[in-house]
Backbone as JSON Lines, residues from 0, in Angstrom:
{"i":0,"aa":"X","n":[4.52,5.91,-22.74],"ca":[3.78,7.14,-22.55],"c":[4.77,8.26,-22.28]}
{"i":1,"aa":"X","n":[4.7,9.33,-23.03],"ca":[5.6,10.46,-22.84],"c":[4.95,11.49,-21.93]}
{"i":2,"aa":"X","n":[5.76,12.04,-21.05],"ca":[5.25,13.06,-20.14],"c":[5.93,14.41,-20.4]}
{"i":3,"aa":"X","n":[6.4,14.62,-21.61],"ca":[7.11,15.84,-21.93],"c":[6.18,17.02,-22.16]}
{"i":4,"aa":"X","n":[4.9,16.77,-22.33],"ca":[3.93,17.84,-22.56],"c":[3.14,18.06,-21.28]}
{"i":5,"aa":"X","n":[3.21,19.26,-20.74],"ca":[2.45,19.57,-19.53],"c":[0.98,19.65,-19.87]}
{"i":6,"aa":"X","n":[0.14,19.25,-18.92],"ca":[-1.3,19.21,-19.16],"c":[-1.83,20.59,-19.55]}
{"i":7,"aa":"X","n":[-1.34,21.64,-18.93],"ca":[-1.87,22.97,-19.23],"c":[-1.48,23.45,-20.63]}
{"i":8,"aa":"X","n":[-0.58,22.76,-21.31],"ca":[-0.18,23.15,-22.66],"c":[-0.93,22.39,-23.74]}
{"i":9,"aa":"X","n":[-1.8,21.48,-23.34],"ca":[-2.54,20.71,-24.35],"c":[-3.43,21.66,-25.13]}
{"i":10,"aa":"X","n":[-3.27,21.68,-26.42],"ca":[-4.04,22.58,-27.26],"c":[-5.39,22.01,-27.64]}
{"i":11,"aa":"X","n":[-6.17,22.82,-28.31],"ca":[-7.49,22.4,-28.73],"c":[-7.43,21.22,-29.69]}
{"i":12,"aa":"X","n":[-6.31,21.02,-30.36],"ca":[-6.21,19.89,-31.28],"c":[-6.32,18.56,-30.55]}
{"i":13,"aa":"X","n":[-6.05,18.54,-29.27],"ca":[-6.16,17.31,-28.48],"c":[-7.49,17.21,-27.73]}
{"i":14,"aa":"X","n":[-8.32,18.2,-27.91],"ca":[-9.59,18.22,-27.19],"c":[-10.44,16.97,-27.45]}
{"i":15,"aa":"X","n":[-10.5,16.55,-28.71],"ca":[-11.3,15.37,-29.05],"c":[-10.78,14.13,-28.33]}
{"i":16,"aa":"X","n":[-9.46,14.0,-28.22],"ca":[-8.87,12.86,-27.53],"c":[-9.27,12.88,-26.06]}
{"i":17,"aa":"X","n":[-9.17,14.03,-25.43],"ca":[-9.5,14.15,-24.01],"c":[-10.99,13.88,-23.79]}
{"i":18,"aa":"X","n":[-11.84,14.41,-24.65],"ca":[-13.28,14.19,-24.51],"c":[-13.63,12.71,-24.7]}
{"i":19,"aa":"X","n":[-13.0,12.05,-25.66],"ca":[-13.27,10.62,-25.89],"c":[-12.8,9.8,-24.69]}
{"i":20,"aa":"X","n":[-11.63,10.1,-24.18],"ca":[-11.11,9.39,-23.01],"c":[-12.03,9.6,-21.81]}
{"i":21,"aa":"X","n":[-12.42,10.84,-21.58],"ca":[-13.31,11.16,-20.46],"c":[-14.63,10.42,-20.58]}
{"i":22,"aa":"X","n":[-15.17,10.36,-21.79],"ca":[-16.43,9.67,-22.03],"c":[-16.31,8.18,-21.73]}
{"i":23,"aa":"X","n":[-15.21,7.57,-22.15],"ca":[-15.0,6.14,-21.9],"c":[-14.79,5.85,-20.41]}
{"i":24,"aa":"X","n":[-14.05,6.71,-19.74],"ca":[-13.84,6.53,-18.29],"c":[-15.18,6.66,-17.56]}
{"i":25,"aa":"X","n":[-16.0,7.61,-17.98],"ca":[-17.32,7.77,-17.37],"c":[-18.16,6.51,-17.59]}
{"i":26,"aa":"X","n":[-18.11,5.96,-18.81],"ca":[-18.86,4.74,-19.13],"c":[-18.4,3.58,-18.24]}
{"i":27,"aa":"X","n":[-17.11,3.43,-18.08],"ca":[-16.57,2.37,-17.22],"c":[-17.04,2.58,-15.78]}
{"i":28,"aa":"X","n":[-16.96,3.81,-15.3],"ca":[-17.4,4.11,-13.94],"c":[-18.88,3.8,-13.73]}
{"i":29,"aa":"X","n":[-19.7,4.16,-14.71],"ca":[-21.13,3.88,-14.61],"c":[-21.41,2.38,-14.61]}
{"i":30,"aa":"X","n":[-20.67,1.62,-15.42],"ca":[-20.84,0.17,-15.42],"c":[-20.43,-0.43,-14.07]}
{"i":31,"aa":"X","n":[-19.36,0.08,-13.5],"ca":[-18.92,-0.41,-12.19],"c":[-19.95,-0.11,-11.11]}
{"i":32,"aa":"X","n":[-20.49,1.09,-11.11],"ca":[-21.49,1.46,-10.1],"c":[-22.75,0.62,-10.27]}
{"i":33,"aa":"X","n":[-23.14,0.36,-11.5],"ca":[-24.29,-0.52,-11.75],"c":[-24.01,-1.93,-11.24]}
{"i":34,"aa":"X","n":[-22.8,-2.41,-11.44],"ca":[-22.43,-3.74,-10.95],"c":[-22.45,-3.81,-9.43]}
{"i":35,"aa":"X","n":[-22.0,-2.75,-8.77],"ca":[-22.05,-2.71,-7.3],"c":[-23.49,-2.77,-6.83]}
{"i":36,"aa":"X","n":[-24.39,-2.08,-7.51],"ca":[-25.82,-2.16,-7.16],"c":[-26.3,-3.61,-7.19]}
{"i":37,"aa":"X","n":[-25.96,-4.31,-8.26],"ca":[-26.38,-5.71,-8.38],"c":[-25.75,-6.58,-7.29]}
{"i":38,"aa":"X","n":[-24.48,-6.34,-6.97],"ca":[-23.82,-7.11,-5.91],"c":[-24.49,-6.91,-4.56]}
{"i":39,"aa":"X","n":[-25.06,-5.73,-4.37],"ca":[-25.74,-5.43,-3.11],"c":[-27.19,-5.89,-3.1]}
{"i":40,"aa":"X","n":[-27.62,-6.52,-4.2],"ca":[-28.99,-7.0,-4.27],"c":[-30.0,-5.92,-4.62]}
{"i":41,"aa":"X","n":[-29.51,-4.81,-5.16],"ca":[-30.38,-3.7,-5.56],"c":[-30.65,-3.79,-7.05]}
{"i":42,"aa":"X","n":[-31.61,-2.99,-7.49],"ca":[-31.83,-2.87,-8.93],"c":[-30.58,-2.24,-9.55]}
{"i":43,"aa":"X","n":[-30.3,-2.59,-10.77],"ca":[-29.06,-2.17,-11.43],"c":[-28.85,-0.66,-11.44]}
{"i":44,"aa":"X","n":[-29.9,0.12,-11.55],"ca":[-29.75,1.57,-11.71],"c":[-29.89,2.36,-10.41]}
{"i":45,"aa":"X","n":[-30.02,1.71,-9.26],"ca":[-30.24,2.43,-8.0],"c":[-29.07,3.34,-7.65]}
{"i":46,"aa":"X","n":[-27.87,2.8,-7.53],"ca":[-26.72,3.63,-7.17],"c":[-26.38,4.62,-8.27]}
{"i":47,"aa":"X","n":[-26.53,4.21,-9.5],"ca":[-26.25,5.11,-10.61],"c":[-27.19,6.32,-10.57]}
{"i":48,"aa":"X","n":[-28.45,6.08,-10.23],"ca":[-29.41,7.17,-10.11],"c":[-29.02,8.17,-9.04]}
{"i":49,"aa":"X","n":[-28.4,7.7,-7.98],"ca":[-27.95,8.6,-6.91],"c":[-26.75,9.44,-7.33]}
{"i":50,"aa":"X","n":[-26.06,9.04,-8.37],"ca":[-24.86,9.74,-8.8],"c":[-25.07,10.63,-10.03]}
{"i":51,"aa":"X","n":[-26.22,10.62,-10.63],"ca":[-26.44,11.37,-11.87],"c":[-26.23,12.87,-11.7]}
{"i":52,"aa":"X","n":[-26.59,13.41,-10.55],"ca":[-26.51,14.85,-10.35],"c":[-25.18,15.3,-9.76]}
{"i":53,"aa":"X","n":[-24.31,14.36,-9.44],"ca":[-23.05,14.72,-8.82],"c":[-22.05,15.22,-9.85]}
{"i":54,"aa":"X","n":[-21.18,16.09,-9.42],"ca":[-20.13,16.61,-10.28],"c":[-19.11,15.51,-10.56]}
{"i":55,"aa":"X","n":[-18.76,15.38,-11.8],"ca":[-17.74,14.42,-12.2],"c":[-16.57,15.21,-12.77]}
{"i":56,"aa":"X","n":[-15.4,14.72,-12.57],"ca":[-14.25,15.46,-13.07],"c":[-13.18,14.54,-13.6]}
{"i":57,"aa":"X","n":[-12.32,15.11,-14.4],"ca":[-11.18,14.4,-14.93],"c":[-9.95,15.18,-14.51]}
{"i":58,"aa":"X","n":[-9.05,14.5,-13.83],"ca":[-7.83,15.16,-13.37],"c":[-6.65,14.31,-13.8]}
{"i":59,"aa":"X","n":[-5.63,14.94,-14.29],"ca":[-4.42,14.23,-14.69],"c":[-3.26,14.71,-13.84]}
{"i":60,"aa":"X","n":[-2.64,13.79,-13.14],"ca":[-1.45,14.09,-12.35],"c":[-0.31,13.24,-12.85]}
{"i":61,"aa":"X","n":[0.86,13.81,-12.84],"ca":[2.06,13.03,-13.14],"c":[3.11,13.38,-12.12]}
{"i":62,"aa":"X","n":[3.61,12.39,-11.45],"ca":[4.64,12.58,-10.45],"c":[5.9,11.85,-10.92]}
{"i":63,"aa":"X","n":[6.87,12.59,-11.44],"ca":[8.07,11.93,-11.95],"c":[8.87,11.29,-10.81]}
{"i":64,"aa":"X","n":[9.69,10.29,-11.14],"ca":[10.52,9.66,-10.11],"c":[11.42,10.7,-9.44]}
{"i":65,"aa":"X","n":[11.65,10.52,-8.16],"ca":[12.47,11.44,-7.38],"c":[13.82,10.79,-7.11]}
{"i":66,"aa":"X","n":[14.88,11.56,-7.31],"ca":[16.23,11.04,-7.07],"c":[16.55,10.9,-5.59]}
{"i":67,"aa":"X","n":[15.83,11.62,-4.73],"ca":[16.07,11.58,-3.29],"c":[14.74,11.45,-2.55]}
{"i":68,"aa":"X","n":[14.08,10.3,-2.64],"ca":[12.75,10.16,-2.03],"c":[12.74,10.36,-0.52]}
{"i":69,"aa":"X","n":[13.89,10.16,0.13],"ca":[13.94,10.37,1.58],"c":[13.78,11.84,1.96]}
{"i":70,"aa":"X","n":[13.95,12.74,1.0],"ca":[13.83,14.18,1.24],"c":[12.47,14.74,0.84]}
{"i":71,"aa":"X","n":[11.56,13.88,0.45],"ca":[10.26,14.32,-0.06],"c":[9.17,13.97,0.93]}
{"i":72,"aa":"X","n":[8.25,14.89,1.11],"ca":[7.08,14.61,1.93],"c":[5.95,14.26,0.98]}
{"i":73,"aa":"X","n":[5.49,13.04,1.03],"ca":[4.39,12.61,0.16],"c":[3.07,12.68,0.88]}
{"i":74,"aa":"X","n":[2.05,12.11,0.28],"ca":[0.75,12.04,0.93],"c":[0.82,11.07,2.09]}
{"i":75,"aa":"X","n":[0.2,11.46,3.19],"ca":[0.1,10.52,4.3],"c":[-1.0,9.52,3.97]}
{"i":76,"aa":"X","n":[-1.09,8.47,4.77],"ca":[-2.15,7.5,4.5],"c":[-3.49,8.22,4.58]}
{"i":77,"aa":"X","n":[-4.38,7.87,3.68],"ca":[-5.67,8.56,3.62],"c":[-6.71,7.65,2.97]}
{"i":78,"aa":"X","n":[-7.94,8.05,3.12],"ca":[-9.06,7.37,2.47],"c":[-9.59,8.28,1.38]}
{"i":79,"aa":"X","n":[-10.1,7.69,0.34],"ca":[-10.73,8.46,-0.73],"c":[-12.22,8.53,-0.46]}
{"i":80,"aa":"X","n":[-12.75,9.75,-0.39],"ca":[-14.15,9.92,-0.01],"c":[-15.12,9.64,-1.14]}
{"i":81,"aa":"X","n":[-14.65,9.6,-2.35],"ca":[-15.55,9.38,-3.48],"c":[-16.08,7.94,-3.5]}
{"i":82,"aa":"X","n":[-17.01,7.7,-4.38],"ca":[-17.57,6.36,-4.51],"c":[-16.57,5.43,-5.17]}
{"i":83,"aa":"X","n":[-16.14,5.79,-6.36],"ca":[-15.13,5.02,-7.1],"c":[-14.15,5.99,-7.73]}
{"i":84,"aa":"X","n":[-12.92,5.57,-7.8],"ca":[-11.92,6.32,-8.53],"c":[-11.41,5.39,-9.62]}
{"i":85,"aa":"X","n":[-11.48,5.87,-10.85],"ca":[-10.97,5.11,-11.99],"c":[-9.67,5.79,-12.39]}
{"i":86,"aa":"X","n":[-8.56,5.09,-12.21],"ca":[-7.27,5.69,-12.48],"c":[-6.49,4.92,-13.52]}
{"i":87,"aa":"X","n":[-5.58,5.62,-14.15],"ca":[-4.69,5.0,-15.12],"c":[-3.27,5.29,-14.68]}
{"i":88,"aa":"X","n":[-2.48,4.25,-14.53],"ca":[-1.08,4.42,-14.17],"c":[-0.22,4.14,-15.38]}
{"i":89,"aa":"X","n":[0.9,4.86,-15.47],"ca":[1.81,4.5,-16.55],"c":[2.71,3.36,-16.07]}
{"i":90,"aa":"X","n":[3.54,2.87,-16.93],"ca":[4.35,1.69,-16.62],"c":[5.4,1.93,-15.54]}
{"i":91,"aa":"X","n":[5.67,3.2,-15.21],"ca":[6.7,3.49,-14.22],"c":[6.13,3.83,-12.85]}
{"i":92,"aa":"X","n":[4.81,3.9,-12.72],"ca":[4.2,4.3,-11.45],"c":[4.42,3.21,-10.4]}
{"i":93,"aa":"X","n":[5.0,3.6,-9.28],"ca":[5.24,2.63,-8.21],"c":[4.83,3.16,-6.85]}
{"i":94,"aa":"X","n":[4.29,4.35,-6.78],"ca":[4.02,4.97,-5.48],"c":[2.7,4.61,-4.84]}
{"i":95,"aa":"X","n":[1.73,4.14,-5.6],"ca":[0.42,3.84,-5.02],"c":[0.5,2.54,-4.22]}
{"i":96,"aa":"X","n":[-0.01,2.61,-3.0],"ca":[0.0,1.45,-2.11],"c":[-1.37,1.26,-1.48]}
{"i":97,"aa":"X","n":[-1.63,0.04,-1.02],"ca":[-2.85,-0.22,-0.26],"c":[-2.45,-0.75,1.11]}
{"i":98,"aa":"X","n":[-3.29,-0.45,2.07],"ca":[-3.06,-0.95,3.42],"c":[-3.72,-2.33,3.52]}
{"i":99,"aa":"X","n":[-2.94,-3.31,3.97],"ca":[-3.43,-4.68,4.07],"c":[-2.8,-5.34,5.29]}
{"i":100,"aa":"X","n":[-3.66,-5.79,6.19],"ca":[-3.21,-6.48,7.41],"c":[-2.14,-5.69,8.16]}
{"i":101,"aa":"X","n":[-2.36,-4.39,8.28],"ca":[-1.47,-3.54,9.05],"c":[-0.21,-3.09,8.33]}
{"i":102,"aa":"X","n":[-0.02,-3.52,7.1],"ca":[1.17,-3.11,6.35],"c":[0.79,-2.45,5.04]}
{"i":103,"aa":"X","n":[1.78,-1.99,4.32],"ca":[1.56,-1.32,3.04],"c":[2.13,-2.16,1.91]}
{"i":104,"aa":"X","n":[1.31,-2.36,0.89],"ca":[1.69,-3.17,-0.26],"c":[1.62,-2.3,-1.51]}
{"i":105,"aa":"X","n":[2.71,-2.23,-2.29],"ca":[2.65,-1.45,-3.54],"c":[1.72,-2.11,-4.55]}
{"i":106,"aa":"X","n":[1.04,-1.29,-5.3],"ca":[0.17,-1.79,-6.36],"c":[1.01,-2.0,-7.61]}
{"i":107,"aa":"X","n":[0.99,-3.21,-8.12],"ca":[1.75,-3.52,-9.33],"c":[1.03,-2.93,-10.54]}
{"i":108,"aa":"X","n":[1.8,-2.34,-11.4],"ca":[1.25,-1.75,-12.61],"c":[1.07,-2.83,-13.68]}
{"i":109,"aa":"X","n":[-0.11,-2.86,-14.28],"ca":[-0.39,-3.77,-15.39],"c":[-0.61,-2.9,-16.63]}
{"i":110,"aa":"X","n":[0.28,-2.98,-17.62],"ca":[0.15,-2.12,-18.79],"c":[-1.25,-2.2,-19.42]}
{"i":111,"aa":"X","n":[-1.83,-1.04,-19.67],"ca":[-3.14,-0.96,-20.31],"c":[-4.32,-1.15,-19.38]}
{"i":112,"aa":"X","n":[-4.06,-1.45,-18.1],"ca":[-5.16,-1.69,-17.16],"c":[-5.53,-0.41,-16.43]}
{"i":113,"aa":"X","n":[-6.76,-0.35,-15.97],"ca":[-7.23,0.75,-15.14],"c":[-7.16,0.33,-13.68]}
{"i":114,"aa":"X","n":[-6.87,1.27,-12.81],"ca":[-6.85,1.03,-11.38],"c":[-8.19,1.51,-10.82]}
{"i":115,"aa":"X","n":[-8.95,0.61,-10.2],"ca":[-10.25,0.96,-9.63],"c":[-10.11,1.01,-8.12]}
{"i":116,"aa":"X","n":[-10.35,2.17,-7.55],"ca":[-10.25,2.37,-6.12],"c":[-11.65,2.55,-5.55]}
{"i":117,"aa":"X","n":[-12.03,1.67,-4.63],"ca":[-13.33,1.77,-3.97],"c":[-13.19,2.78,-2.84]}
{"i":118,"aa":"X","n":[-13.98,3.84,-2.92],"ca":[-13.89,4.9,-1.93],"c":[-14.75,4.65,-0.7]}
{"i":119,"aa":"X","n":[-14.7,5.61,0.21],"ca":[-15.41,5.5,1.49],"c":[-16.91,5.34,1.32]}
{"i":120,"aa":"X","n":[-17.5,5.96,0.31],"ca":[-18.95,5.9,0.14],"c":[-19.41,4.45,0.04]}
{"i":121,"aa":"X","n":[-18.73,3.66,-0.77],"ca":[-19.12,2.25,-0.92],"c":[-18.74,1.45,0.31]}
{"i":122,"aa":"X","n":[-17.57,1.71,0.86],"ca":[-17.14,0.95,2.04],"c":[-18.11,1.15,3.2]}
{"i":123,"aa":"X","n":[-18.5,2.38,3.45],"ca":[-19.42,2.67,4.55],"c":[-20.81,2.11,4.26]}
{"i":124,"aa":"X","n":[-21.29,2.29,3.03],"ca":[-22.65,1.85,2.72],"c":[-22.78,0.33,2.64]}
{"i":125,"aa":"X","n":[-21.66,-0.38,2.51],"ca":[-21.72,-1.85,2.46],"c":[-21.16,-2.48,3.72]}
{"i":126,"aa":"X","n":[-20.88,-1.66,4.72],"ca":[-20.29,-2.16,5.97],"c":[-19.03,-2.96,5.7]}
{"i":127,"aa":"X","n":[-18.21,-2.45,4.78],"ca":[-16.93,-3.07,4.38],"c":[-17.11,-4.44,3.74]}
{"i":128,"aa":"X","n":[-18.32,-4.73,3.24],"ca":[-18.59,-6.0,2.56],"c":[-17.76,-6.13,1.29]}
{"i":129,"aa":"X","n":[-17.62,-5.02,0.54],"ca":[-16.88,-5.08,-0.73],"c":[-15.42,-4.73,-0.51]}
């Protein structure tokens, strides 16, 4: 994956690609939310129905490797307030970590895979069941 083109320079010729990608990510997100409904013993469309009117967005961030990471202030530990985050990492991404048993574990990148982050909405509504 090349990162030589800044997102703000993407021309209209790439609009179809972005719209198709966004549509597929939305479809995956909707399938995941429907699956969570079933896992909770609800009808398949209950949680999805609660999300139909919410704003959905597509954001692309790229953080290149830093030659002096000790001089950089990154994000502090935080929770994601959304229901689900569907992310795509490139093969060089190594900064995303999860908190597990009091420590931090880096998330291994799997080429072609999506990273699914369960946000606070699901954690709170399931009493940390999922």
